[in-house]
XYZ file of C-alpha atoms in Angstrom:
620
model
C 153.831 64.503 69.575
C 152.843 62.677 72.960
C 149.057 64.048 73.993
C 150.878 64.380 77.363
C 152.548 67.744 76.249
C 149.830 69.808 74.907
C 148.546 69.116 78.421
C 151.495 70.335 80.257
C 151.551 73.239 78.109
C 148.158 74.130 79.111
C 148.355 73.257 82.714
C 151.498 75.615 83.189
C 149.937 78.618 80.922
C 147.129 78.135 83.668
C 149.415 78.068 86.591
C 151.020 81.522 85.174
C 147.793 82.724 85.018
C 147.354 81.946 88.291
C 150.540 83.776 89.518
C 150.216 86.286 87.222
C 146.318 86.925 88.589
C 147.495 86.619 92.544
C 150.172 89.357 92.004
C 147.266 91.539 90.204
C 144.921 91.438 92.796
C 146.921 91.446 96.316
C 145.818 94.856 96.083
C 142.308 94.535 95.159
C 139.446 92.081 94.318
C 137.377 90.333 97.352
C 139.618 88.003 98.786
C 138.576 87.217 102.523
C 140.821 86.754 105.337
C 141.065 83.342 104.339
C 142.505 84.085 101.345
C 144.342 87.404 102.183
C 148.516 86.769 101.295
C 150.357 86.272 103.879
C 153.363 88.227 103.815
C 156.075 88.648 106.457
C 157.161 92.360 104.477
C 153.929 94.044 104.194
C 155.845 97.774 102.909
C 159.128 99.031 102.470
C 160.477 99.987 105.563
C 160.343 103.923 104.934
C 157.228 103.764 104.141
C 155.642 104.507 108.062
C 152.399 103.079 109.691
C 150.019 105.648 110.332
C 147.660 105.026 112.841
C 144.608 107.067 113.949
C 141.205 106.845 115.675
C 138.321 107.529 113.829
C 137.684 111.409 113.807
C 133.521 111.547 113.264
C 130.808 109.382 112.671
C 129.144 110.014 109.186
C 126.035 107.859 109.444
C 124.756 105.070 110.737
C 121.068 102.643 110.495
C 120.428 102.551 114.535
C 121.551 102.727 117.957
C 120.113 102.627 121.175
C 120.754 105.726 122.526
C 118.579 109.170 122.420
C 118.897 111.814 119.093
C 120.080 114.638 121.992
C 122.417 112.456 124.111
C 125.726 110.791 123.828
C 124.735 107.960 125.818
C 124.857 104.392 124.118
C 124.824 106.519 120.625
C 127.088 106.100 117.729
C 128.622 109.121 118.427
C 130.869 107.797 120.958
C 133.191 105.793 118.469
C 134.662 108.453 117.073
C 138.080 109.688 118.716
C 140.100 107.541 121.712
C 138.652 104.901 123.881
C 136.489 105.831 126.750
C 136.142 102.148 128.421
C 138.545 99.891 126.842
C 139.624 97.283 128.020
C 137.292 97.841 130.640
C 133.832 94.938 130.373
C 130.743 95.420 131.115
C 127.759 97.808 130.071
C 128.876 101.149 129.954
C 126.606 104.425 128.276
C 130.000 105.802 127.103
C 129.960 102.553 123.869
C 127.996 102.770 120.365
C 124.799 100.403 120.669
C 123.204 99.753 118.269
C 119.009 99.791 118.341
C 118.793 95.328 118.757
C 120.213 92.167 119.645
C 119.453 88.935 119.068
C 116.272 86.977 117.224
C 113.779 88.908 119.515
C 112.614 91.732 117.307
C 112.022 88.994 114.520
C 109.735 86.666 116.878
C 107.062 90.094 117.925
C 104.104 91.048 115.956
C 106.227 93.887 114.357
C 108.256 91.521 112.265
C 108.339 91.814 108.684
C 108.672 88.671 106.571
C 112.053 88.681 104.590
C 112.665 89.204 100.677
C 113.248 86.172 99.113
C 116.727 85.973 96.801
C 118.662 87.553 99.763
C 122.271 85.954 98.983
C 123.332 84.120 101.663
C 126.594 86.083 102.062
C 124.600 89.281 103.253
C 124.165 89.070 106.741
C 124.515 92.686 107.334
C 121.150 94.282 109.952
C 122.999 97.435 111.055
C 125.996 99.570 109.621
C 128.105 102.581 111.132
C 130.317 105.044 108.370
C 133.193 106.275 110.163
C 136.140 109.043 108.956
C 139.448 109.358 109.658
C 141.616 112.431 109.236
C 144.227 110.956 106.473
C 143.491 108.714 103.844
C 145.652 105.903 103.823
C 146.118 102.442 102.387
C 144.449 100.315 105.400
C 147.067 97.555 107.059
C 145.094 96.898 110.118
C 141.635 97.866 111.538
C 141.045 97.631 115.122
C 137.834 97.044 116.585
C 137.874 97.911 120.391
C 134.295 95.548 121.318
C 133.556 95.965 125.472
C 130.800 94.104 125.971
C 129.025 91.041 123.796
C 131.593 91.058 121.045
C 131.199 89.116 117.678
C 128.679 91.025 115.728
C 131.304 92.599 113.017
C 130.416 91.021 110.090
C 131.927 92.897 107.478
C 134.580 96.100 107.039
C 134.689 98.316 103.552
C 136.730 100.692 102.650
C 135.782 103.937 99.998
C 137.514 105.780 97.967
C 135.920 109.003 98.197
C 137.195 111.474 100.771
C 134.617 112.915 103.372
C 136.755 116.144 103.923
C 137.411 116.960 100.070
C 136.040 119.984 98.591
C 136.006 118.090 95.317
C 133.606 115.586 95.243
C 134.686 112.178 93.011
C 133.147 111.334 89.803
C 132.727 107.215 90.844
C 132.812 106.010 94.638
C 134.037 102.650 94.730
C 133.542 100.169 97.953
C 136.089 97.384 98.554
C 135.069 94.762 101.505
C 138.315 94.443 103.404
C 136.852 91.818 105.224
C 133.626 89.688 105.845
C 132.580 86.765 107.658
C 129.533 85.083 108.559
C 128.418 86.133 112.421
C 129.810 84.289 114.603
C 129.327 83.445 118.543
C 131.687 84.318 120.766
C 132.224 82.847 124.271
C 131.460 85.771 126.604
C 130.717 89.157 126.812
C 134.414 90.390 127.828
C 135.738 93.295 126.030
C 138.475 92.343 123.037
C 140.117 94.322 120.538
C 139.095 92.633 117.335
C 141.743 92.527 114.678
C 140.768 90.743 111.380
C 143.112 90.133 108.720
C 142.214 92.466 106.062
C 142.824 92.852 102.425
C 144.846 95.250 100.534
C 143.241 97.361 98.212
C 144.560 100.132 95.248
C 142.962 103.260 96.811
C 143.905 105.272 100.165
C 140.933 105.641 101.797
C 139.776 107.396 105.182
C 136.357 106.562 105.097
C 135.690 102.973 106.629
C 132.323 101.380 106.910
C 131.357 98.590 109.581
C 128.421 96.207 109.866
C 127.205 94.210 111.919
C 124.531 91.148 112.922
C 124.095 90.709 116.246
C 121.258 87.450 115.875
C 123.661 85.319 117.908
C 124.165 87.705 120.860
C 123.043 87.476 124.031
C 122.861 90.831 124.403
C 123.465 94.131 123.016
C 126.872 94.326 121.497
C 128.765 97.583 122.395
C 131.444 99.117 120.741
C 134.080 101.825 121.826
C 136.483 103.178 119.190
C 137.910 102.045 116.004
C 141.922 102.364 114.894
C 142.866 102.237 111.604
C 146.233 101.466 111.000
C 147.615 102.208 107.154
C 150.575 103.693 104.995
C 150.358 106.826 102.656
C 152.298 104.886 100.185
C 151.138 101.990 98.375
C 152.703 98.436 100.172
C 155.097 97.092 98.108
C 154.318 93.218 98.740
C 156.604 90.476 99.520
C 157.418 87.981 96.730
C 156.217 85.301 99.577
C 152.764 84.067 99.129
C 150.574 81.432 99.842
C 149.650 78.786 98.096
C 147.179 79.384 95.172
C 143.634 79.314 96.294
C 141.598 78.166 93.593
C 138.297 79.951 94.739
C 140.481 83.033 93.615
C 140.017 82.150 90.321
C 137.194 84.353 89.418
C 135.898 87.806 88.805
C 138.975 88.749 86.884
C 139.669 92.315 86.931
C 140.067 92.035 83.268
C 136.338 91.449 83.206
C 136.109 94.540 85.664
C 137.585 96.824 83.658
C 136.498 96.189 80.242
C 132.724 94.857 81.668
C 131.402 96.835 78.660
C 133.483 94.728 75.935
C 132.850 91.882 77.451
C 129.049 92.161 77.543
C 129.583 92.814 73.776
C 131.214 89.941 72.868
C 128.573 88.153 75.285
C 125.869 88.928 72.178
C 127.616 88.420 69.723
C 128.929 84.763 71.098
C 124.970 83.986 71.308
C 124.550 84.707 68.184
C 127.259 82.408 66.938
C 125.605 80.541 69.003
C 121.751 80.203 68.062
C 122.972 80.608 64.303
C 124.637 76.952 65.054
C 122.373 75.574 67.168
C 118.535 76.664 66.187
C 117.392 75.358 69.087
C 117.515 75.991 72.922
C 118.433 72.138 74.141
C 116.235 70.143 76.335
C 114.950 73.663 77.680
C 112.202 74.002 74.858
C 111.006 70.816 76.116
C 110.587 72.056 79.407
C 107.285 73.986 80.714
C 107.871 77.486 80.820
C 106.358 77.885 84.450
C 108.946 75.294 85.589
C 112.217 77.280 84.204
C 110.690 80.335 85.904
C 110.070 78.266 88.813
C 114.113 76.779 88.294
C 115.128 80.773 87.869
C 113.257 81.949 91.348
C 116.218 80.380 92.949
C 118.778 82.606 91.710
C 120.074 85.723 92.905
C 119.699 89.035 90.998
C 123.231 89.148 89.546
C 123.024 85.374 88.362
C 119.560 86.440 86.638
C 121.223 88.704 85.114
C 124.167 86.895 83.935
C 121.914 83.829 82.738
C 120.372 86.796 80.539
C 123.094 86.529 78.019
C 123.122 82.603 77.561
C 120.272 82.398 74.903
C 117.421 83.979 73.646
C 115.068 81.462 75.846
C 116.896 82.229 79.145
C 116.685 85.830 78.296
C 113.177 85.742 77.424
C 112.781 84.246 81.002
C 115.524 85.849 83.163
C 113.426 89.398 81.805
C 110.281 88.292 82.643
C 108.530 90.598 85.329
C 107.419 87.556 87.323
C 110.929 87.027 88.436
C 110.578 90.541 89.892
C 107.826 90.566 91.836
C 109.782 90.735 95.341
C 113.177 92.350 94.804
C 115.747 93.135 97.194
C 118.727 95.650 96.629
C 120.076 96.220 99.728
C 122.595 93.340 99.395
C 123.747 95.429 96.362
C 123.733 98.372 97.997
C 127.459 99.655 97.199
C 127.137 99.233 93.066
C 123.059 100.404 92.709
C 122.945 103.608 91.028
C 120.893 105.163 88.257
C 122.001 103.345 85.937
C 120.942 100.588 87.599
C 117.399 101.499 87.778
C 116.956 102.255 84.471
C 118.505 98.602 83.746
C 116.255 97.193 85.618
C 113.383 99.130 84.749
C 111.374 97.292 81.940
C 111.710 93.773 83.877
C 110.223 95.417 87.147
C 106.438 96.339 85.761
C 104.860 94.484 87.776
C 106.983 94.562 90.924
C 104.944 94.268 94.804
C 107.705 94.540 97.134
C 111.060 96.812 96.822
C 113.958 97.115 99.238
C 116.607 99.999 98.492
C 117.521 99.810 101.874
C 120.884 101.334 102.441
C 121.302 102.268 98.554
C 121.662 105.576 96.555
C 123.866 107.587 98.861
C 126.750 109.943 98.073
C 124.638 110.841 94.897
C 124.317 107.319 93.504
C 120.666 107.643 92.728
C 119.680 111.283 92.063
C 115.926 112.482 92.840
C 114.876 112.626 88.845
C 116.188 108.484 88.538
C 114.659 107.329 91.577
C 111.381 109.061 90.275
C 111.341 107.564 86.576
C 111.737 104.620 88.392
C 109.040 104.802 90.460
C 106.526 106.201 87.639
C 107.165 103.269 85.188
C 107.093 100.703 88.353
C 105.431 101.652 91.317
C 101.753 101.071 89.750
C 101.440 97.797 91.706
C 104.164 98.422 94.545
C 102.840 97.064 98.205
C 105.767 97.295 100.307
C 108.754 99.622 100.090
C 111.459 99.978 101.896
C 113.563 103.123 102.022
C 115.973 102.756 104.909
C 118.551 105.066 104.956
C 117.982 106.829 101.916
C 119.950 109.797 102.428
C 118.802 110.649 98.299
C 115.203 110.767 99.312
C 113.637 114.603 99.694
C 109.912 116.139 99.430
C 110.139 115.214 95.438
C 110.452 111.555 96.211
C 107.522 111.247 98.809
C 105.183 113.260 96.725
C 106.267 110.707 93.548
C 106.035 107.356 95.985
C 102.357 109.015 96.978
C 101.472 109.646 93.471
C 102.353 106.650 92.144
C 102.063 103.908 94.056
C 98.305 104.017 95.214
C 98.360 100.617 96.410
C 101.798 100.859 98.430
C 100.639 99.202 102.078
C 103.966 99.236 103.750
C 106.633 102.092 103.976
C 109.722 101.913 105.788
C 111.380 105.191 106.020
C 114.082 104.443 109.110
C 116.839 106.912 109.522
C 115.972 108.918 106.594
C 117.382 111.577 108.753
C 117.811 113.707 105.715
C 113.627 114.479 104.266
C 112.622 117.556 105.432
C 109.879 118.188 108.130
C 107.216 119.200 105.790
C 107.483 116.379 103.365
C 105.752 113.998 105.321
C 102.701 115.572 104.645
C 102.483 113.398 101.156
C 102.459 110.167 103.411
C 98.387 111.289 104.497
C 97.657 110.678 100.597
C 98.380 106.777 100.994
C 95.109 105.760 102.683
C 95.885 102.231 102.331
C 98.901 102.169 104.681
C 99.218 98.986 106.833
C 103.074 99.121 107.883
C 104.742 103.191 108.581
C 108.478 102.912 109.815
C 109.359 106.652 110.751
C 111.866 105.736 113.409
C 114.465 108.799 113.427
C 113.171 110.925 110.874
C 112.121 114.683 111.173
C 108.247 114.038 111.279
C 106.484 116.984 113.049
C 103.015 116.846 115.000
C 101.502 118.708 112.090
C 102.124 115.985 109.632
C 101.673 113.098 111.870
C 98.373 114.062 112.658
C 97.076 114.412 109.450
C 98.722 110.942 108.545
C 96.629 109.422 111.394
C 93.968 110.773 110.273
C 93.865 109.453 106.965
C 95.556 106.565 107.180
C 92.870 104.690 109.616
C 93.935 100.931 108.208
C 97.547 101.573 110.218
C 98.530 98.171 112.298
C 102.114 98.883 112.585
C 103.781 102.307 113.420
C 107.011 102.966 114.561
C 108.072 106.560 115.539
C 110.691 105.799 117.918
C 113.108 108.755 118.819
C 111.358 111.148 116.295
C 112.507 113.980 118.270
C 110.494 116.742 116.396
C 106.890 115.996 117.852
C 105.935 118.312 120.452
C 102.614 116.546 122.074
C 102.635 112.869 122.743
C 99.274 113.120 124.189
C 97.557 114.044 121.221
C 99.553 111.756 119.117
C 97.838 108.822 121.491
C 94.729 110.217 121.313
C 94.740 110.788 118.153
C 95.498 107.358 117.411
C 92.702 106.259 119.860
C 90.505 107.795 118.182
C 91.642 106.609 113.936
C 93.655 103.586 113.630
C 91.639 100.819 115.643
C 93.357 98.560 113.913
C 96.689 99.328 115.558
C 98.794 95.644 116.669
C 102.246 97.376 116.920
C 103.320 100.844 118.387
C 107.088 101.789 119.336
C 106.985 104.950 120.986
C 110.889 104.119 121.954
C 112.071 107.714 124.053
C 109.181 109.248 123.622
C 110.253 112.091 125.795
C 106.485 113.913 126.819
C 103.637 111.314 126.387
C 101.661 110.439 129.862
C 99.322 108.716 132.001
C 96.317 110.347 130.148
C 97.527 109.821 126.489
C 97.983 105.831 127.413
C 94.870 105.981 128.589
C 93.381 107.140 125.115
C 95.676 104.733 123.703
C 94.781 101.755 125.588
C 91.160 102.712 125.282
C 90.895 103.397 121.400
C 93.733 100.707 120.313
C 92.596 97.923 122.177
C 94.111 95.236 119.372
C 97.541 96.027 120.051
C 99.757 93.663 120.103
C 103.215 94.907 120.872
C 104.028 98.852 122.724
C 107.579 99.883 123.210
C 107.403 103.033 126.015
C 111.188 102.076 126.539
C 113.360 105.313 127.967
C 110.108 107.590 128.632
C 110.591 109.301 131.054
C 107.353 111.244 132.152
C 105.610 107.921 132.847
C 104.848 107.146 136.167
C 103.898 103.815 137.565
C 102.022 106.083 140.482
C 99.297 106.799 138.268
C 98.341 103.778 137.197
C 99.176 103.971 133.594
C 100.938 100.706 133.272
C 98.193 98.994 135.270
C 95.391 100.488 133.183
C 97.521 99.147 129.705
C 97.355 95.699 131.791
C 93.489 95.876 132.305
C 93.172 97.461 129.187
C 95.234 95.412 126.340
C 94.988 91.489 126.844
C 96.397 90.571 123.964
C 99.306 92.495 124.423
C 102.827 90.125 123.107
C 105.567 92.422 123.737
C 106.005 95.380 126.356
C 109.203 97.092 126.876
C 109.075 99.565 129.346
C 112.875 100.299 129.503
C 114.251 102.158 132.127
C 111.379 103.176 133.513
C 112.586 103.973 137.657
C 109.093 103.441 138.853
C 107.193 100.078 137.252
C 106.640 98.151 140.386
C 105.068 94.659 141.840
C 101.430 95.938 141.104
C 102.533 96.775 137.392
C 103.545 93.179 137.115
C 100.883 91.317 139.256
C 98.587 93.117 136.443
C 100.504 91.989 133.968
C 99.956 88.447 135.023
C 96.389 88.651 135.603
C 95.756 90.154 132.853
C 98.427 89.747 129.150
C 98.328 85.948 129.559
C 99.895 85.779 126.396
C 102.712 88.179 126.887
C 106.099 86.806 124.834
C 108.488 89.591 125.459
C 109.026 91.855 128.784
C 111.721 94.511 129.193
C 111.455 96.285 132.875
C 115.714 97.298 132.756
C 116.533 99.625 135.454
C 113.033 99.116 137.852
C 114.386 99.490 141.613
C 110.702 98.448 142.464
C 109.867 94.752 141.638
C 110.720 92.084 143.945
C 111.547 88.563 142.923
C 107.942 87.143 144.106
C 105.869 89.269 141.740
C 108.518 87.937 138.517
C 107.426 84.799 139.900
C 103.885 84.941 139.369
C 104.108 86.602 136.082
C 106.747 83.724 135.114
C 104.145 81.484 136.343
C 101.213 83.101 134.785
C 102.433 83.591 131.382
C 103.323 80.444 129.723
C 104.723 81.735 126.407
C 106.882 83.941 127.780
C 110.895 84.020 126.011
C 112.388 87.188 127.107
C 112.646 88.906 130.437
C 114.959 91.511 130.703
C 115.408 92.438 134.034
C 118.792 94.236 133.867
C 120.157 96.889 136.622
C 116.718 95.964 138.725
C 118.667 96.602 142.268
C 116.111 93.823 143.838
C 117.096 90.931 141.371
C 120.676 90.000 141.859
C 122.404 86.978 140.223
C 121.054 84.532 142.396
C 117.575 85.430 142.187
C 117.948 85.150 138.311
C 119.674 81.444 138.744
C 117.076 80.517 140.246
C 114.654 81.461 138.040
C 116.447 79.897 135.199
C 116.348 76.498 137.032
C 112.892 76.766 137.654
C 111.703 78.450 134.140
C 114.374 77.035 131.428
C 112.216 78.515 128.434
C 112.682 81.926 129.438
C 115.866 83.938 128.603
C 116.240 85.883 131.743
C 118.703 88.839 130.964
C 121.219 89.847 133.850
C 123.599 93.015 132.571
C 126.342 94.168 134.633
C 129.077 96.872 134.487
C 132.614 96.039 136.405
C-alpha cells in the first residue's frame, strides 16, 4: 500500500476529531469571541429571548463612591438605566476606585508578583444577579463615559436566590480580551460576542482594567439577554480554528484518570530510558532558573514529565512569590493542600479574589497558613469574603515576619477581629480600605505597629474620631510615606496638624471627599509648610482649597507628582500656573468641575506644559 493512504487516513480521523470536538464544545470550553461559531439560527424559534437588567449587585473590589451613598457606587448598575445614552460624568454610574497608570507611579505602589500570566489583566471586578437563570445569548454593557475597560465577562452556575446551595460552582469566561483604548469618552452600549455555555446561569461577573483610560470609566446598567432552554445550534459553522484544539473536555472530565495514566506513562518511561536527556547535564540552578519562567499551571503540568522535572517543578524555590489571583475561579481547598508541601518556604502570597462561595473554608485556609506562613512577608487577602476572626488570629500567629497585609474589601471580618493585626509588630504595608475596622482596634494597631509606612483606611466607615486616629499616628508611626484617608467623613484642621507634625516623611495623603476640611483654617497650607516631600495630594472635592493652598504648594512640595483639587470653585488659572511652573515633576493635575478653569484655560496649559496630564471632566 502507497504511504500516501495511511496519511489520509490519519489526516481525516483528525479532521473528524475536529468536527466532532467543535460540535462538543459550542456550548462550553473557552473559546473567545474570535473563535465563538457563528451561527445565523442561534435557538429554535419557540424557544423565547429573555431579557432582563441586572436585579442586585453581589460584590464588588472598589468604586469611587461613599459606603452610605449611591453616588458613583456600584450599586447603581443594578436595575434600568439612569443616564444612558446620555455622556458625560454623571454620580448616578458605577465607578470604580482608579483609572489609569497613576496609582502605580505614587509611593503607595506595590511591586507586582512575578508569573502573572499575561492573559490576566483583570484590577477590578463587579458580581451582578439577575432574577432568572438563563442560558446567556447577549450581554449588554451600557458604558457612559470613558468606555473600554471590560476586559472579561463569566458566567456561574450557582444561583444567588436558591435556598439550596450547589455542591461545585463552576465559572465559564464568556468573553475576554486584552484592554483596549477606545477613541473617546462617549457613552456606547458594549455588546461582545459571547460564548455559549451548558449551564443557565443568573449570576454574571464583570472585570475590568482601566490602565489605558483617560479617566474614570463609568458604567450604568447591564442586560442580559438569554433563553431558558438550551440553543439548539445551527449546523453552520466556521471554519476550524486550530487554537481550538486543546483542553479537551475529555481531559476535563476524567482529569483524575488522566493524571493516572500520566505516572504510570513516566514510568514506562524512566524504565526505558534511565536517564533524564541532556537535562542531567545541565546545572540544577539553571533548570530552576529555565522553570521561573513558567506559570503555575505549566509547573505543574511539567511535574509529571520525569522524575528530574518533578524533583524541580516541587522545589520550594519556585514558590517563593506566588500569585493566585489569576486562578481565582478553580482555587479551593483542595488546592491548598496540593500546593502545600512545595510552598515551605514561600515570602509573598496573593489570594486576592479567591475562596468565595465556600471554596476555601476557615480550617483549610488555616492548615495552610500553619505549615507555610513561617517565612510569609507579604500577603494579600483582597476580597476574601472566607476570611473571619479565626483567620486573622492564625495569619498573626503564624506568620511573625508577615510585613505587608492587604485586607481591601474584606467587607465580611467582623469589627473585633482586627484586634489580632496589633500582634504583627513588624508591619510595613496595612490595606484596610472598606473593611469594618473600629477606633478601638485601630488604635491599638497604631500603637504597636510603629514601623507602618503605608496605610490605607479609605472609606472605613466604622471609626468614630479622625482626630485621634491622626494624632495617634503623629505620635507612633514616624515612619509613615503613604496615608489614604479617602472620605474620611470627621477628621479636621487640628488632627492634620498632628499629622503633618508627627509624620513629617510622608510621601503621598489622599483627604479626597472630606468634607469637614476647610481651606479657612489653614490646614492645607500648614500640610504645605509642613510635608516637603510630599509626591501625591488628592484633595478631591474639597469646595474650599483656594490660590493660597496652591501658592503653598509651590513654594513649598517641589517635588509634588500627582495633584487632584476636582470640584475647587476657588483657584484661578494664575496660581495653577505657578505651581505648574514650580513643580517640575509634576504628571497629573486634575482639575475637574473647578468653575474658574474652563477648556481654554486648560488648552493652554497643555501647550505650555506638555508633560502634565491636565484632566478636564464634563457632564452634557
Amino acid at each position: 500500500m502507497s504511504p500516501v493512504f495511511p496519511m489520509l487516513t490519519v489526516l481525516s480521523m483528525f479532521y473528524y476529531m475536529c468536527l466532532r470536538r467543535r460540535a462538543r464544545t459550542a456550548t462550553r470550553g473557552e473559546m473567545n469571541s474570535r473563535r465563538a461559531i457563528e451561527s445565523n439560527t442561534r435557538a429554535l424559534p419557540i424557544n423565547v429571548e429573555i431579557v432582563q437588567y441586572a436585579k442586585e449587585v453581589l460584590d464588588f473590589s472598589s468604586h469611587y463612591g461613599s459606603e452610605n451613598s449611591m453616588s458613583y457606587t456600584m450599586w447603581n448598575l443594578a436595575g434600568i438605566p439612569n443616564v444612558y445614552p446620555s455622556s458625560g460624568d454623571f454620580t448616578q454610574t458605577a465607578v470604580f476606585r482608579t483609572y489609569g497608570t497613576w496609582w502605580d507611579r505614587c509611593p503607595s505602589a506595590r511591586l507586582p508578583f512575578k508569573r502573572t500570566p499575561s492573559t490576566f489583566c483583570s484590577q477590578d471586578y463587579v458580581e451582578l444577579a439577575f432574577e432568572e437563570p438563563v442560558y446567556p445569548t447577549a450581554v449588554h454593557i451600557l458604558e457612559t463615559y470613558h468606555p473600554g475597560a471590560v476586559v472579561r465577562i463569566l458566567a456561574c452556575s450557582a444561583n444567588p436566590y436558591s435556598q439550596n446551595p450547589p455542591a461545585e460552582v463552576r465559572w465559564e469566561i464568556l468573553w475576554s480580551e486584552a484592554p483596549t483604548k477606545v477613541n473617546g469618552p462617549q457613552a456606547r452600549q458594549f455588546t461582545p460576542c459571547i460564548k455559549q455555555i451548558n449551564f443557565p446561569t443568573n449570576l454574571i461577573r464583570l472585570e475590568v482594567n482601566s490602565s489605558l483610560l483617560d479617566y474614570y470609566t463609568e458604567l450604568d446598567a447591564v442586560v442580559l439577554h438569554g433563553v431558558k432552554e438550551r440553543p439548539v445550534l445551527s449546523l453552520k459553522t466556521s471554519m476550524i480554528d486550530m487554537n481550538d484544539i486543546d483542553e479537551d473536555e475529555d481531559e476535563e472530565k476524567f482529569g483524575c484518570g488522566m493524571d493516572t495514566l500520566n505516572k504510570q506513562f513516566n514510568i514506562v518511561t524512566l524504565r526505558e530510558w534511565p536517564t533524564n536527556g541532556y537535562f542531567d547535564k545541565l546545572p540544577y540552578e539553571l533548570i530552576q532558573l529555565i522553570l521561573s519562567h513558567l506559570a503555575v499551571p505549566d509547573l505543574c503540568r511539567l511535574a509529571q514529565t520525569c522524575k528530574l522535572l518533578y524533583q524541580h517543578c516541587c522545589d520550594p524555590l519556585q514558590y517563593i512569590h506566588l500569585s493566585l489571583q489569576p486562578y481565582w475561579a478553580r482555587i479551593n481547598d483542595t488546592s491548598l493542600e496540593y500546593l502545600q508541601s512545595r510552598c515551605t518556604l514561600i515570602q509573598w502570597l496573593n489570594l486576592s479574589w479567591t475562596g468565595n462561595r465556600g471554596a476555601i473554608s476557615v480550617s483549610g485556609f488555616s492548615r495552610f497558613l500553619k505549615v507555610c506562613g513561617s517565612e510569609l512577608v507579604r500577603l494579600e487577602l483582597s476580597c476574601g469574603h472566607f476570611l473571619n476572626e479565626t483567620c486573622l488570629e492564625v495569619i498573626t500567629e503564624m506568620c511573625p515576619n508577615l510585613q505587608e497585609l492587604n485586607l481591601s474589601s474584606c467587607d465580611k471580618i467582623p469589627p473585633q477581629a482586627f484586634n489580632h493585626i496589633a500582634k504583627v509588630g513588624s508591619l510595613k504595608r496595612l490595606i484596610l480600605y472598606r473593611t469594618k475596622v473600629e477606633q478601638t482596634a485601630l488604635l491599638s494597631i497604631l500603637n504597636f505597629c510603629s514601623e507602618l509606612q503605608h496605610l490605607s483606611l479609605g472609606s472605613c466607615v466604622m471609626i468614630e474620631d479622625y482626630d485621634l486616629i491622626a494624632s495617634m499616628m503623629g505620635a507612633k508611626c514616624k515612619k509613615l510615606r503613604s496615608l489614604d484617608l479617602w472620605r474620611c467623613k470627621n477628621i479636621t484642621e487640628s488632627g492634620i496638624a498632628e499629622l503633618a507634625s508627627g509624620c513629617q516623611l510622608l510621601e503621598e495623603l489622599d483627604l479626597g471627599w472630606c468634607p469637614t476640611l476647610q481651606s479657612s483654617t489653614g490646614c492645607f497650607t500648614n500640610l504645605a509648610r509642613k510635608l516637603p516631600n510630599l509626591q501625591k495630594l488628592f484633595l478631591t472635592a474639597n469646595r474650599s482649597v483656594c490660590d493660597t493652598d496652591i501658592e503653598e504648594l509651590a513654594a513649598n512640595c517641589t517635588h509634588l507628582r500627582q495633584l487632584d483639587i476636582l470640584g475647587t470653585r476657588m483657584v484661578s488659572p494664575a496660581s495653577l500656573r505657578k505651581l505648574l511652573e514650580s513643580c517640575k515633576d509634576l504628571s497629573l493635575l486634575d482639575v475637574s468641575f473647578c468653575s474658574q478653569i474652563d477648556n481654554r484655560v486648560v488648552l493652554e496649559l497643555n501647550a505650555n506644559f506638555p508633560n502634565v496630564f491636565i484632566k478636564k471632566s464634563f457632564t452634557q
